[in-house]
Amino acid sequence: MDKFLIKGIQKIKGTITASGAKNAGLPIMAATILASGKHIIKNVPDLIDIRTMAKLLRIIGAQVNFENNTLKIITNGCDNHSAPYDLVKTMRASIYVLGPLLARKGEAKVSFPGGCALGARPIDLHLKAFEKLGAKFEVKHGYICGKTEKLIGANIFFETKSVGATANVLMAAVTAQGKTLLQNAACEPEITSLAKVLNSMGANITGLGTEILEIQGVEKLYPMKTTLIPDRIETGSLLIAAAITRGSITVENCNPDHLGIVLEKFENAGFQITTTKDSISLSSKGDKSSLEITTNPYPGFPTDLQPQFAALLSTISGKSSIYETIFPDRFMYTTELQRLGADIKLSGNEIIIRGGNKLSGAPLMASDIRAAAALVLAALVSSGETEVSRIYHLDRGYENFENKLTNLGANIKRVQ
Ligand code: UD1
């Protein structure tokens, strides 16, 4: 297992390009199951999670070629309807094949995803919505087995906004008979990008970017040719790398519109932000202020930047707070930040950070993708050496993260 040795304290300075969005890529890859033929997806980040989804598609019967950030997927032979435990246990997003398989084969068998480092992560919203479309489920030997004669459009109201359930059900509904209405749908940019791709394949979805999606079922879809949107969470993490070291950065090839509230929080904390249509620059002159943050579904503050902001706020004097509303248990990383000397107190769904302590390097262990990023970012401003183990979590979601940071002035070595 690889780990990082990170020497602090180095200033992050320079210009870097954002990668394509993993969380846009995963459902779009699953959507290739919906149409036989050759699909082309560009700007795909080379990540373990993308390779896991590629493996899953191969098991289902697709031919997948992944080179130079381009995926070529031929789906004519997708005859298997089963997603095995070995893959699903390493990546919950494997559940995304459930909707497309029900739509294409009328049958799907997907290993039931368990809990994870973010706490309990049920899939009841996915299953209830599929049932409304006419699928029947049973759990056998740890697998969810779904069957349907024909999916029929329905009115579906999601009790909680869920990115995964919205994407999965959207993919099932595009070829369902008649009209489907998804209410309280997630509005994340990754959902809108999926809906656009589905429309480019021949689907009829309206209400894109809103919480009500209307889908008029079509008989047949055609292969896609698409380019993934930039990764807003990677972009935010790179901005934090500059902010936490009081450096400066320009992230190119990103979409500032996807980071509205995040950029506002940087400004509230005293960082200077300038944007163009596809770039964001951050600089760090002047005094810094503590912040109060509450995570929320898009366009609210993303839970996927919560741990990285906690690292940043540990370096800003005064009392900050972060209230987590999406994954209440997403605070495992705080005990690791405490090992560096951060003053963070956990109380229910909230952490209180009394920032400004000098941080000093220590051995740390990553518990999930974003926690791993937070630890790496905190290490950049910790004196001496920080060892971050279980870095495979980072490799699931950040393309070339250590190379990107090294090119910007960090001192990071990957060792076995
Ligand atoms: C996706 C993202 C993840 C991000 C999260 C929230 C991908 C691959 N992952 O995860 O990085 O942190 O959105 O922005 O895109 N819930 C239920 N029942 C369900 C489904 C969800 O109760 O059937 C709850 C969850 O426990 C959570 C909330 O709904 O409290 C939102 O979760 P959801 O948006 O579904 O997250 P994911 O799609 O798993």
XYZ file of C-alpha atoms in Angstrom, residues 16-24 42-47 69 228-235 238 251-255 397-401 404:
36
model
C -2.828 24.139 -12.856
C -5.518 22.464 -14.956
C -8.564 20.811 -13.393
C -9.342 17.206 -14.359
C -12.682 15.880 -15.548
C -15.275 15.134 -12.860
C -15.270 11.604 -11.447
C -18.809 11.981 -10.127
C -20.024 13.020 -13.572
C -13.466 12.437 -23.267
C -11.757 14.317 -20.399
C -12.093 11.233 -18.167
C -9.799 11.368 -15.116
C -7.531 8.338 -14.717
C -8.708 7.203 -11.293
C -8.259 10.269 -20.755
C -16.917 15.336 -18.982
C -17.425 18.578 -17.056
C -14.531 19.734 -14.826
C -14.262 18.335 -11.305
C -15.563 21.032 -8.938
C -14.392 19.167 -5.830
C -10.853 18.766 -7.158
C -10.898 22.454 -8.136
C -6.594 22.832 -5.232
C -7.067 26.705 -11.698
C -7.762 26.531 -15.421
C -10.329 24.523 -17.335
C -12.794 24.624 -14.437
C -16.307 26.014 -14.086
C -10.828 10.399 -6.602
C -7.916 12.753 -7.350
C -5.988 12.482 -10.615
C -2.225 13.057 -10.205
C -2.887 14.994 -6.990
C -0.178 18.620 -9.381
